[in-house]
mmCIF file of C-alpha atoms in Angstrom:
data_model
loop_
_atom_site.group_PDB
_atom_site.id
_atom_site.type_symbol
_atom_site.label_atom_id
_atom_site.label_comp_id
_atom_site.label_asym_id
_atom_site.label_seq_id
_atom_site.Cartn_x
_atom_site.Cartn_y
_atom_site.Cartn_z
ATOM 1 C CA MET A 1 -0.226 23.972 -17.391
ATOM 2 C CA ASN A 2 -1.445 23.836 -13.846
ATOM 3 C CA LEU A 3 -0.125 21.003 -11.385
ATOM 4 C CA ILE A 4 -3.021 18.612 -12.652
ATOM 5 C CA GLU A 5 -2.508 19.117 -16.108
ATOM 6 C CA GLU A 6 1.211 18.833 -15.888
ATOM 7 C CA THR A 7 1.092 15.474 -14.247
ATOM 8 C CA VAL A 8 -1.889 14.034 -16.539
ATOM 9 C CA ALA A 9 0.851 14.890 -19.240
ATOM 10 C CA ALA A 10 3.326 13.004 -17.321
ATOM 11 C CA ILE A 11 1.696 9.743 -17.430
ATOM 12 C CA ARG A 12 2.043 7.194 -20.057
ATOM 13 C CA PRO A 13 0.918 3.912 -20.973
ATOM 14 C CA LEU A 14 2.559 0.547 -19.499
ATOM 15 C CA ASP A 15 5.794 -0.218 -21.428
ATOM 16 C CA GLU A 16 4.769 -3.424 -23.758
ATOM 17 C CA VAL A 17 8.320 -4.555 -24.182
ATOM 18 C CA ALA A 18 9.100 -4.544 -20.432
ATOM 19 C CA MET A 19 5.848 -6.379 -19.847
ATOM 20 C CA ARG A 20 6.990 -8.644 -22.795
ATOM 21 C CA ASP A 21 10.134 -9.360 -20.924
ATOM 22 C CA ALA A 22 8.511 -9.984 -17.541
ATOM 23 C CA ARG A 23 6.428 -12.816 -19.131
ATOM 24 C CA ASP A 24 9.236 -14.460 -21.144
ATOM 25 C CA HIS A 25 11.379 -14.184 -17.519
ATOM 26 C CA GLN A 26 8.442 -15.811 -15.658
ATOM 27 C CA ALA A 27 8.186 -18.569 -18.312
ATOM 28 C CA ARG A 28 11.894 -19.431 -17.421
ATOM 29 C CA LEU A 29 11.795 -19.622 -13.442
ATOM 30 C CA THR A 30 11.686 -22.637 -11.888
ATOM 31 C CA LYS A 31 8.064 -23.364 -11.328
ATOM 32 C CA PRO A 32 5.408 -24.570 -13.890
ATOM 33 C CA PRO A 33 4.179 -21.527 -16.093
ATOM 34 C CA GLY A 34 1.212 -19.553 -14.725
ATOM 35 C CA SER A 35 1.370 -21.521 -11.310
ATOM 36 C CA LEU A 36 1.693 -18.228 -9.734
ATOM 37 C CA GLY A 37 -1.720 -17.038 -10.968
ATOM 38 C CA VAL A 38 -2.483 -13.460 -10.402
ATOM 39 C CA LEU A 39 0.681 -12.910 -9.021
ATOM 40 C CA GLU A 40 2.557 -13.316 -12.358
ATOM 41 C CA GLU A 41 0.420 -10.716 -14.393
ATOM 42 C CA LEU A 42 0.854 -8.460 -11.422
ATOM 43 C CA SER A 43 4.314 -8.687 -11.779
ATOM 44 C CA VAL A 44 3.970 -8.270 -15.550
ATOM 45 C CA LYS A 45 2.039 -5.238 -15.007
ATOM 46 C CA LEU A 46 4.537 -3.556 -12.451
ATOM 47 C CA ALA A 47 7.205 -4.417 -15.104
ATOM 48 C CA GLY A 48 5.536 -2.353 -17.515
ATOM 49 C CA LEU A 49 5.021 0.407 -15.003
ATOM 50 C CA ALA A 50 8.366 0.720 -14.282
ATOM 51 C CA GLY A 51 9.444 0.418 -18.037
ATOM 52 C CA ARG A 52 11.941 -2.454 -16.979
ATOM 53 C CA CYS A 53 12.240 -6.231 -15.924
ATOM 54 C CA PRO A 54 12.846 -6.834 -13.070
ATOM 55 C CA PRO A 55 10.582 -3.524 -11.849
ATOM 56 C CA PRO A 56 11.976 -2.329 -8.329
ATOM 57 C CA LEU A 57 10.807 -3.782 -5.116
ATOM 58 C CA PRO A 58 8.032 -1.733 -3.936
ATOM 59 C CA GLU A 59 9.374 -1.001 -0.853
ATOM 60 C CA PRO A 60 9.708 1.011 1.289
ATOM 61 C CA ALA A 61 5.645 1.579 1.439
ATOM 62 C CA ALA A 62 3.828 4.360 2.819
ATOM 63 C CA VAL A 63 0.311 4.938 3.532
ATOM 64 C CA ALA A 64 -1.396 8.226 3.327
ATOM 65 C CA VAL A 65 -4.845 8.614 5.445
ATOM 66 C CA PHE A 66 -6.790 11.201 3.584
ATOM 67 C CA ALA A 67 -9.134 12.916 6.191
ATOM 68 C CA ALA A 68 -12.000 15.083 5.443
ATOM 69 C CA ASP A 69 -15.480 15.630 6.814
ATOM 70 C CA HIS A 70 -18.735 15.610 4.821
ATOM 71 C CA GLY A 71 -21.929 18.213 4.667
ATOM 72 C CA VAL A 72 -24.329 15.405 3.566
ATOM 73 C CA HIS A 73 -23.788 13.985 7.191
ATOM 74 C CA ALA A 74 -26.480 16.380 7.964
ATOM 75 C CA GLN A 75 -28.928 14.392 6.000
ATOM 76 C CA GLY A 76 -29.004 11.350 8.683
ATOM 77 C CA VAL A 77 -26.774 8.725 6.483
ATOM 78 C CA THR A 78 -25.132 7.504 9.607
ATOM 79 C CA PRO A 79 -25.673 7.236 13.786
ATOM 80 C CA TRP A 80 -21.712 8.357 13.931
ATOM 81 C CA GLN A 81 -21.380 12.025 14.992
ATOM 82 C CA GLN A 82 -18.935 13.973 12.633
ATOM 83 C CA GLU A 83 -16.520 14.604 15.379
ATOM 84 C CA VAL A 84 -15.450 11.098 15.294
ATOM 85 C CA THR A 85 -13.112 12.034 12.277
ATOM 86 C CA ALA A 86 -11.135 14.346 14.275
ATOM 87 C CA GLN A 87 -11.107 11.962 17.208
ATOM 88 C CA MET A 88 -9.683 9.144 14.814
ATOM 89 C CA VAL A 89 -7.290 11.179 13.504
ATOM 90 C CA ALA A 90 -5.846 11.840 16.804
ATOM 91 C CA ASN A 91 -5.975 8.043 17.403
ATOM 92 C CA PHE A 92 -3.876 7.340 13.996
ATOM 93 C CA LEU A 93 -1.209 9.973 15.348
ATOM 94 C CA ALA A 94 -1.128 8.303 18.537
ATOM 95 C CA GLY A 95 -0.480 4.705 16.835
ATOM 96 C CA GLY A 96 -3.897 3.346 18.158
ATOM 97 C CA ALA A 97 -5.933 2.495 15.414
ATOM 98 C CA VAL A 98 -6.174 -0.600 12.876
ATOM 99 C CA VAL A 99 -4.083 1.185 10.391
ATOM 100 C CA ASN A 100 -1.074 1.171 12.462
ATOM 101 C CA ALA A 101 -1.134 -1.779 13.828
ATOM 102 C CA PHE A 102 -1.315 -3.507 9.901
ATOM 103 C CA ALA A 103 1.160 -0.834 8.907
ATOM 104 C CA ALA A 104 3.684 -2.026 11.732
ATOM 105 C CA GLN A 105 3.213 -5.573 10.600
ATOM 106 C CA VAL A 106 4.529 -4.839 7.085
ATOM 107 C CA GLY A 107 6.761 -1.829 8.010
ATOM 108 C CA ALA A 108 4.818 0.981 6.292
ATOM 109 C CA GLU A 109 5.104 4.538 7.077
ATOM 110 C CA VAL A 110 1.754 6.187 8.287
ATOM 111 C CA SER A 111 0.771 9.760 7.535
ATOM 112 C CA VAL A 112 -2.332 11.706 8.123
ATOM 113 C CA VAL A 113 -3.532 13.937 5.561
ATOM 114 C CA ASP A 114 -6.120 16.867 6.861
ATOM 115 C CA VAL A 115 -7.894 17.415 3.606
ATOM 116 C CA GLY A 116 -10.909 18.765 5.135
ATOM 117 C CA VAL A 117 -11.607 17.998 8.913
ATOM 118 C CA ALA A 118 -14.305 20.014 10.212
ATOM 119 C CA ALA A 119 -12.059 20.699 13.538
ATOM 120 C CA ASP A 120 -8.946 22.649 13.576
ATOM 121 C CA LEU A 121 -6.431 19.830 14.422
ATOM 122 C CA ASP A 122 -3.114 20.906 16.197
ATOM 123 C CA PRO A 123 0.253 20.341 14.598
ATOM 124 C CA ALA A 124 1.596 16.778 15.224
ATOM 125 C CA PRO A 125 4.394 14.295 14.089
ATOM 126 C CA GLY A 126 2.982 12.373 10.912
ATOM 127 C CA LEU A 127 0.239 14.840 10.465
ATOM 128 C CA LEU A 128 0.389 16.913 6.966
ATOM 129 C CA GLN A 129 -1.753 19.778 6.862
ATOM 130 C CA ARG A 130 -3.394 20.169 3.436
ATOM 131 C CA LYS A 131 -6.830 21.650 4.591
ATOM 132 C CA ILE A 132 -9.117 22.695 2.082
ATOM 133 C CA ALA A 133 -12.375 23.556 4.104
ATOM 134 C CA HIS A 134 -13.505 22.632 6.973
ATOM 135 C CA GLY A 135 -15.588 19.810 5.363
ATOM 136 C CA THR A 136 -17.694 19.926 2.448
ATOM 137 C CA ALA A 137 -21.024 21.478 1.735
ATOM 138 C CA ASP A 138 -24.338 19.254 1.749
ATOM 139 C CA MET A 139 -24.435 17.769 -1.925
ATOM 140 C CA THR A 140 -28.248 17.531 -1.582
ATOM 141 C CA LEU A 141 -28.503 21.122 -1.612
ATOM 142 C CA GLY A 142 -25.654 22.115 -4.002
ATOM 143 C CA PRO A 143 -22.229 21.166 -4.975
ATOM 144 C CA ALA A 144 -20.349 19.660 -2.398
ATOM 145 C CA MET A 145 -17.520 21.741 -3.137
ATOM 146 C CA THR A 146 -16.539 24.664 -5.396
ATOM 147 C CA MET A 147 -14.321 23.917 -8.524
ATOM 148 C CA ASP A 148 -11.578 25.740 -7.148
ATOM 149 C CA GLU A 149 -11.839 23.347 -4.033
ATOM 150 C CA ALA A 150 -11.558 20.401 -6.297
ATOM 151 C CA ARG A 151 -8.810 21.331 -8.067
ATOM 152 C CA ARG A 152 -6.961 22.191 -4.688
ATOM 153 C CA ALA A 153 -7.684 19.016 -3.591
ATOM 154 C CA VAL A 154 -6.657 16.991 -6.385
ATOM 155 C CA THR A 155 -3.495 18.991 -6.250
ATOM 156 C CA ALA A 156 -2.825 18.099 -2.512
ATOM 157 C CA GLY A 157 -2.946 14.616 -3.595
ATOM 158 C CA ILE A 158 -0.322 14.971 -6.139
ATOM 159 C CA ASP A 159 1.862 16.965 -3.920
ATOM 160 C CA VAL A 160 1.463 14.337 -1.168
ATOM 161 C CA ALA A 161 2.557 11.670 -3.822
ATOM 162 C CA ARG A 162 5.466 13.592 -4.943
ATOM 163 C CA ASP A 163 6.786 14.291 -1.415
ATOM 164 C CA LEU A 164 6.664 10.630 -0.638
ATOM 165 C CA VAL A 165 8.292 9.391 -3.286
ATOM 166 C CA THR A 166 10.834 11.909 -3.598
ATOM 167 C CA GLY A 167 11.526 10.913 -0.011
ATOM 168 C CA GLY A 168 12.160 7.560 -1.093
ATOM 169 C CA THR A 169 8.834 5.460 -0.973
ATOM 170 C CA GLY A 170 8.928 2.839 -3.567
ATOM 171 C CA CYS A 171 5.016 1.794 -2.985
ATOM 172 C CA LEU A 172 2.107 4.027 -2.018
ATOM 173 C CA ILE A 173 -1.056 3.091 -0.270
ATOM 174 C CA THR A 174 -4.178 4.935 -0.219
ATOM 175 C CA GLY A 175 -5.915 5.438 3.345
ATOM 176 C CA ASP A 176 -8.965 7.474 4.129
ATOM 177 C CA MET A 177 -10.886 8.582 7.380
ATOM 178 C CA GLY A 178 -14.467 10.477 7.144
ATOM 179 C CA ILE A 179 -17.654 10.087 8.898
ATOM 180 C CA ALA A 180 -20.222 9.871 5.615
ATOM 181 C CA ASN A 181 -17.493 9.186 3.358
ATOM 182 C CA THR A 182 -19.286 5.998 2.165
ATOM 183 C CA THR A 183 -22.488 8.174 1.051
ATOM 184 C CA ALA A 184 -19.941 10.343 -0.996
ATOM 185 C CA SER A 185 -18.506 7.197 -2.565
ATOM 186 C CA ALA A 186 -21.683 5.860 -3.542
ATOM 187 C CA ALA A 187 -22.589 8.936 -5.524
ATOM 188 C CA LEU A 188 -19.138 9.095 -7.354
ATOM 189 C CA ILE A 189 -19.389 5.555 -8.206
ATOM 190 C CA ALA A 190 -23.189 5.702 -9.350
ATOM 191 C CA ALA A 191 -21.978 8.995 -11.206
ATOM 192 C CA PHE A 192 -19.121 7.340 -13.126
ATOM 193 C CA THR A 193 -20.454 4.091 -13.897
ATOM 194 C CA GLY A 194 -24.203 4.573 -14.285
ATOM 195 C CA GLN A 195 -25.179 1.968 -11.846
ATOM 196 C CA PRO A 196 -28.273 2.787 -9.797
ATOM 197 C CA PRO A 197 -27.930 4.080 -6.102
ATOM 198 C CA GLU A 198 -29.423 0.937 -4.671
ATOM 199 C CA ARG A 199 -26.685 -1.263 -6.281
ATOM 200 C CA VAL A 200 -23.701 0.922 -5.475
ATOM 201 C CA THR A 201 -24.809 2.077 -1.956
ATOM 202 C CA GLY A 202 -23.708 -0.221 1.123
ATOM 203 C CA ARG A 203 -23.946 -0.131 5.104
ATOM 204 C CA GLY A 204 -20.998 1.499 5.773
ATOM 205 C CA THR A 205 -20.314 1.580 9.389
ATOM 206 C CA GLY A 206 -23.118 -1.077 9.699
ATOM 207 C CA ILE A 207 -26.291 0.961 9.650
ATOM 208 C CA ASP A 208 -29.707 -0.615 10.237
ATOM 209 C CA ASP A 209 -32.394 -0.953 7.341
ATOM 210 C CA ALA A 210 -34.102 2.116 7.966
ATOM 211 C CA THR A 211 -30.912 4.492 7.714
ATOM 212 C CA HIS A 212 -29.579 2.263 4.574
ATOM 213 C CA ALA A 213 -32.861 2.964 2.662
ATOM 214 C CA ARG A 214 -32.479 6.597 3.884
ATOM 215 C CA LYS A 215 -28.949 6.535 2.644
ATOM 216 C CA VAL A 216 -29.795 5.118 -0.765
ATOM 217 C CA GLU A 217 -32.566 8.036 -1.353
ATOM 218 C CA ILE A 218 -29.975 10.493 -0.228
ATOM 219 C CA VAL A 219 -27.952 9.330 -2.834
ATOM 220 C CA ARG A 220 -30.301 9.327 -5.396
ATOM 221 C CA THR A 221 -31.378 12.985 -4.294
ATOM 222 C CA ALA A 222 -27.851 14.287 -4.874
ATOM 223 C CA LEU A 223 -27.501 12.648 -8.177
ATOM 224 C CA ALA A 224 -30.795 14.004 -9.449
ATOM 225 C CA ARG A 225 -29.849 17.633 -7.922
ATOM 226 C CA HIS A 226 -26.776 17.742 -10.311
ATOM 227 C CA GLY A 227 -28.160 15.523 -13.200
ATOM 228 C CA LEU A 228 -25.788 12.632 -13.031
ATOM 229 C CA PRO A 229 -24.546 10.488 -14.546
ATOM 230 C CA ASP A 230 -24.123 12.924 -17.194
ATOM 231 C CA ASP A 231 -21.677 12.430 -20.257
ATOM 232 C CA ASP A 232 -20.946 16.072 -20.519
ATOM 233 C CA ALA A 233 -19.854 16.318 -17.191
ATOM 234 C CA THR A 234 -15.871 16.567 -16.541
ATOM 235 C CA PRO A 235 -14.401 14.605 -13.945
ATOM 236 C CA LEU A 236 -13.835 17.339 -11.736
ATOM 237 C CA ASP A 237 -17.282 18.471 -12.180
ATOM 238 C CA VAL A 238 -18.575 14.872 -10.542
ATOM 239 C CA LEU A 239 -16.274 15.464 -7.685
ATOM 240 C CA ALA A 240 -17.276 19.077 -7.029
ATOM 241 C CA ALA A 241 -20.628 17.808 -7.051
ATOM 242 C CA VAL A 242 -20.883 15.008 -5.035
ATOM 243 C CA GLY A 243 -17.328 14.104 -3.743
ATOM 244 C CA GLY A 244 -15.519 14.711 -0.807
ATOM 245 C CA PHE A 245 -11.779 16.422 -0.480
ATOM 246 C CA GLU A 246 -10.514 13.027 0.576
ATOM 247 C CA HIS A 247 -11.882 11.685 -2.770
ATOM 248 C CA ALA A 248 -10.248 14.434 -4.952
ATOM 249 C CA ALA A 249 -7.088 14.043 -2.993
ATOM 250 C CA ILE A 250 -6.654 10.425 -3.354
ATOM 251 C CA ALA A 251 -7.771 10.793 -7.100
ATOM 252 C CA GLY A 252 -4.512 13.437 -7.054
ATOM 253 C CA PHE A 253 -2.577 10.698 -5.030
ATOM 254 C CA VAL A 254 -3.163 8.167 -7.911
ATOM 255 C CA LEU A 255 -2.487 10.433 -10.535
ATOM 256 C CA GLY A 256 0.774 11.493 -9.020
ATOM 257 C CA ALA A 257 1.917 7.657 -8.309
ATOM 258 C CA ALA A 258 0.963 6.922 -12.152
ATOM 259 C CA ALA A 259 3.136 10.109 -13.484
ATOM 260 C CA LEU A 260 6.263 8.923 -11.184
ATOM 261 C CA ARG A 261 5.798 5.226 -12.445
ATOM 262 C CA VAL A 262 5.341 4.061 -8.681
ATOM 263 C CA PRO A 263 2.481 1.335 -7.862
ATOM 264 C CA VAL A 264 -0.134 2.576 -5.750
ATOM 265 C CA VAL A 265 -2.234 0.024 -3.612
ATOM 266 C CA LEU A 266 -5.782 0.951 -3.293
ATOM 267 C CA ASP A 267 -7.677 0.423 -0.284
ATOM 268 C CA GLY A 268 -11.891 0.134 -0.385
ATOM 269 C CA VAL A 269 -14.734 1.725 -1.872
ATOM 270 C CA ILE A 270 -13.538 5.480 -0.954
ATOM 271 C CA ALA A 271 -10.278 4.758 -2.864
ATOM 272 C CA GLY A 272 -12.303 2.780 -5.705
ATOM 273 C CA ALA A 273 -14.472 5.923 -6.185
ATOM 274 C CA ALA A 274 -11.508 8.333 -6.372
ATOM 275 C CA ALA A 275 -9.847 5.837 -8.623
ATOM 276 C CA LEU A 276 -12.622 6.311 -10.722
ATOM 277 C CA ALA A 277 -12.187 9.921 -11.031
ATOM 278 C CA ALA A 278 -8.314 9.429 -11.492
ATOM 279 C CA ALA A 279 -9.149 7.104 -14.490
ATOM 280 C CA ALA A 280 -11.324 9.428 -15.960
ATOM 281 C CA LEU A 281 -9.339 12.338 -15.825
ATOM 282 C CA CYS A 282 -6.294 10.233 -16.959
ATOM 283 C CA PRO A 283 -7.126 6.641 -18.318
ATOM 284 C CA ASP A 284 -3.609 5.311 -18.340
ATOM 285 C CA ALA A 285 -3.414 5.963 -14.407
ATOM 286 C CA VAL A 286 -5.005 2.757 -13.963
ATOM 287 C CA GLY A 287 -1.767 1.267 -15.052
ATOM 288 C CA ALA A 288 -0.126 2.257 -11.439
ATOM 289 C CA CYS A 289 -3.072 0.733 -9.529
ATOM 290 C CA VAL A 290 -3.439 -2.559 -7.315
ATOM 291 C CA ALA A 291 -6.390 -3.445 -5.937
ATOM 292 C CA GLY A 292 -5.737 -4.487 -2.556
ATOM 293 C CA HIS A 293 -8.897 -5.829 -1.621
ATOM 294 C CA ARG A 294 -12.526 -6.368 -2.294
ATOM 295 C CA SER A 295 -14.454 -4.477 0.187
ATOM 296 C CA ALA A 296 -17.791 -5.698 1.473
ATOM 297 C CA GLU A 297 -19.361 -2.616 0.349
ATOM 298 C CA PRO A 298 -21.354 -3.236 -2.961
ATOM 299 C CA GLY A 299 -20.201 0.171 -4.699
ATOM 300 C CA HIS A 300 -16.479 -1.152 -4.481
ATOM 301 C CA ALA A 301 -17.210 -4.163 -6.707
ATOM 302 C CA ALA A 302 -18.674 -1.865 -9.328
ATOM 303 C CA ALA A 303 -15.693 0.563 -8.903
ATOM 304 C CA ILE A 304 -13.066 -2.234 -9.538
ATOM 305 C CA ASP A 305 -15.242 -3.780 -12.038
ATOM 306 C CA ALA A 306 -15.142 -0.537 -14.268
ATOM 307 C CA LEU A 307 -11.387 -0.147 -13.583
ATOM 308 C CA GLY A 308 -10.821 -3.371 -14.846
ATOM 309 C CA LEU A 309 -8.858 -4.516 -11.718
ATOM 310 C CA ARG A 310 -8.716 -7.593 -9.510
ATOM 311 C CA PRO A 311 -8.622 -7.609 -5.974
ATOM 312 C CA LEU A 312 -5.658 -9.463 -4.198
ATOM 313 C CA VAL A 313 -7.741 -10.202 -0.760
ATOM 314 C CA ASP A 314 -11.390 -10.864 -0.281
ATOM 315 C CA LEU A 315 -11.762 -10.761 3.565
ATOM 316 C CA GLU A 316 -15.188 -9.006 3.923
ATOM 317 C CA LEU A 317 -13.426 -6.016 5.348
ATOM 318 C CA ARG A 318 -14.982 -2.475 5.355
ATOM 319 C CA LEU A 319 -12.837 -0.544 7.759
ATOM 320 C CA GLY A 320 -11.229 1.822 5.528
ATOM 321 C CA GLU A 321 -8.036 3.668 6.759
ATOM 322 C CA GLY A 322 -5.756 1.607 4.332
ATOM 323 C CA THR A 323 -6.380 -1.532 6.030
ATOM 324 C CA GLY A 324 -6.956 -3.683 3.488
ATOM 325 C CA ALA A 325 -4.417 -2.390 1.342
ATOM 326 C CA LEU A 326 -1.880 -3.052 3.821
ATOM 327 C CA LEU A 327 -2.783 -6.368 4.173
ATOM 328 C CA ALA A 328 -2.201 -7.061 0.253
ATOM 329 C CA LEU A 329 1.186 -5.406 0.434
ATOM 330 C CA PRO A 330 3.061 -8.489 1.011
ATOM 331 C CA LEU A 331 1.681 -9.980 -2.164
ATOM 332 C CA VAL A 332 2.589 -7.122 -4.118
ATOM 333 C CA GLN A 333 6.046 -7.187 -2.977
ATOM 334 C CA GLY A 334 6.198 -10.825 -3.079
ATOM 335 C CA SER A 335 5.126 -10.880 -6.798
ATOM 336 C CA VAL A 336 7.992 -8.845 -7.915
ATOM 337 C CA ARG A 337 10.531 -10.369 -5.690
ATOM 338 C CA VAL A 338 10.136 -13.603 -7.581
ATOM 339 C CA LEU A 339 11.379 -12.040 -11.017
ATOM 340 C CA HIS A 340 14.604 -10.598 -8.710
ATOM 341 C CA GLU A 341 15.187 -13.875 -6.567
ATOM 342 C CA VAL A 342 13.656 -17.067 -8.408
ATOM 343 C CA ALA A 343 16.574 -19.062 -10.582
ATOM 344 C CA THR A 344 15.424 -19.896 -13.803
ATOM 345 C CA PHE A 345 15.644 -23.600 -15.226
ATOM 346 C CA ASP A 346 19.213 -23.031 -16.992
ATOM 347 C CA SER A 347 20.849 -21.022 -13.935
ATOM 348 C CA ALA A 348 19.729 -23.847 -11.340
ATOM 349 C CA GLY A 349 20.460 -26.678 -13.468
ATOM 350 C CA VAL A 350 16.668 -28.059 -13.148
ATOM 351 C CA SER A 351 15.078 -29.670 -16.233
ATOM 352 C CA GLY A 352 12.259 -27.806 -17.727
ATOM 353 C CA LYS A 353 9.065 -30.148 -18.529
ATOM 354 C CA ASP A 354 9.941 -30.456 -22.103
ATOM 355 C CA ALA A 355 13.713 -31.567 -21.457
ATOM 356 C CA GLY A 356 12.975 -35.363 -21.817
ATOM 357 C CA THR A 357 11.423 -34.747 -25.142
ATOM 358 C CA ARG A 358 14.153 -32.585 -26.882
ATOM 359 C CA ASN A 359 16.541 -34.161 -29.596
#
């Protein structure tokens, strides 16, 4: 088997026994049942992922910012120059971006993974060189990637997940950087969900009405060019046709996390599009996924709804980089810490709500 097949074969459904134990434990804790809402179900899911209750604390955390450029940039879908991708990579490595500030706040490590930046990047601390090519091809004219490139990008994401977890990381976080990557994201989401381009194509970096209308048409053109949605297309077919190197790598990152039974907190629309690809490759991979936040990009809502995930934070963010997922990290960690540290009614000598009616 190749690494993708090997990784998919290692992914298992959530452990029902561990989830039952987690629900039973939640019911015995010194709080009204269900009073922690979504966090209770999150702790149950993470117990099912780990196969035991309580699950390991999801720490330390590491965010991998997958960076790549896009050939569709040539179609005028954004006013930002393509060079900004490489410039922002330098900013990440220098510690000057929002992802760095948010990561420092929660004690997360930041790595930048070059899977397809158009420029040649000099070696630097924190930079992982996994370049597949100098950006994708224009998806409106042909496939964005060859099948070999798509496989290599997915494999690169699996490798990064494995390396981080082997190094002691207990929670993975998706990050991304790539000018024009919301265009590719919209095409992927439309292809995987069947939603029309106008429903899933957002304004990305804040484009004006005319540019947004053009962006919608570019997505529509790309989908028509490749006959998508297509029930007969494999997930790798879809990724190769309209995806980006960072999408394919994040899909692999999700698969790698799921195979290792480590949670992966998804960021916004780019991560959502990539997670759809991962879920298409292996539906049980969704068991490792936590939706960190709901992006302001309309395609993100379609993606997480299709994945059956509920976002933890809704702050109208649309920056990317991993920022929304990092803001959600304390919630993810707190949900598990409750199972480790909160006393039960019996251990604390606290009467439950039915204590006064017992004979």
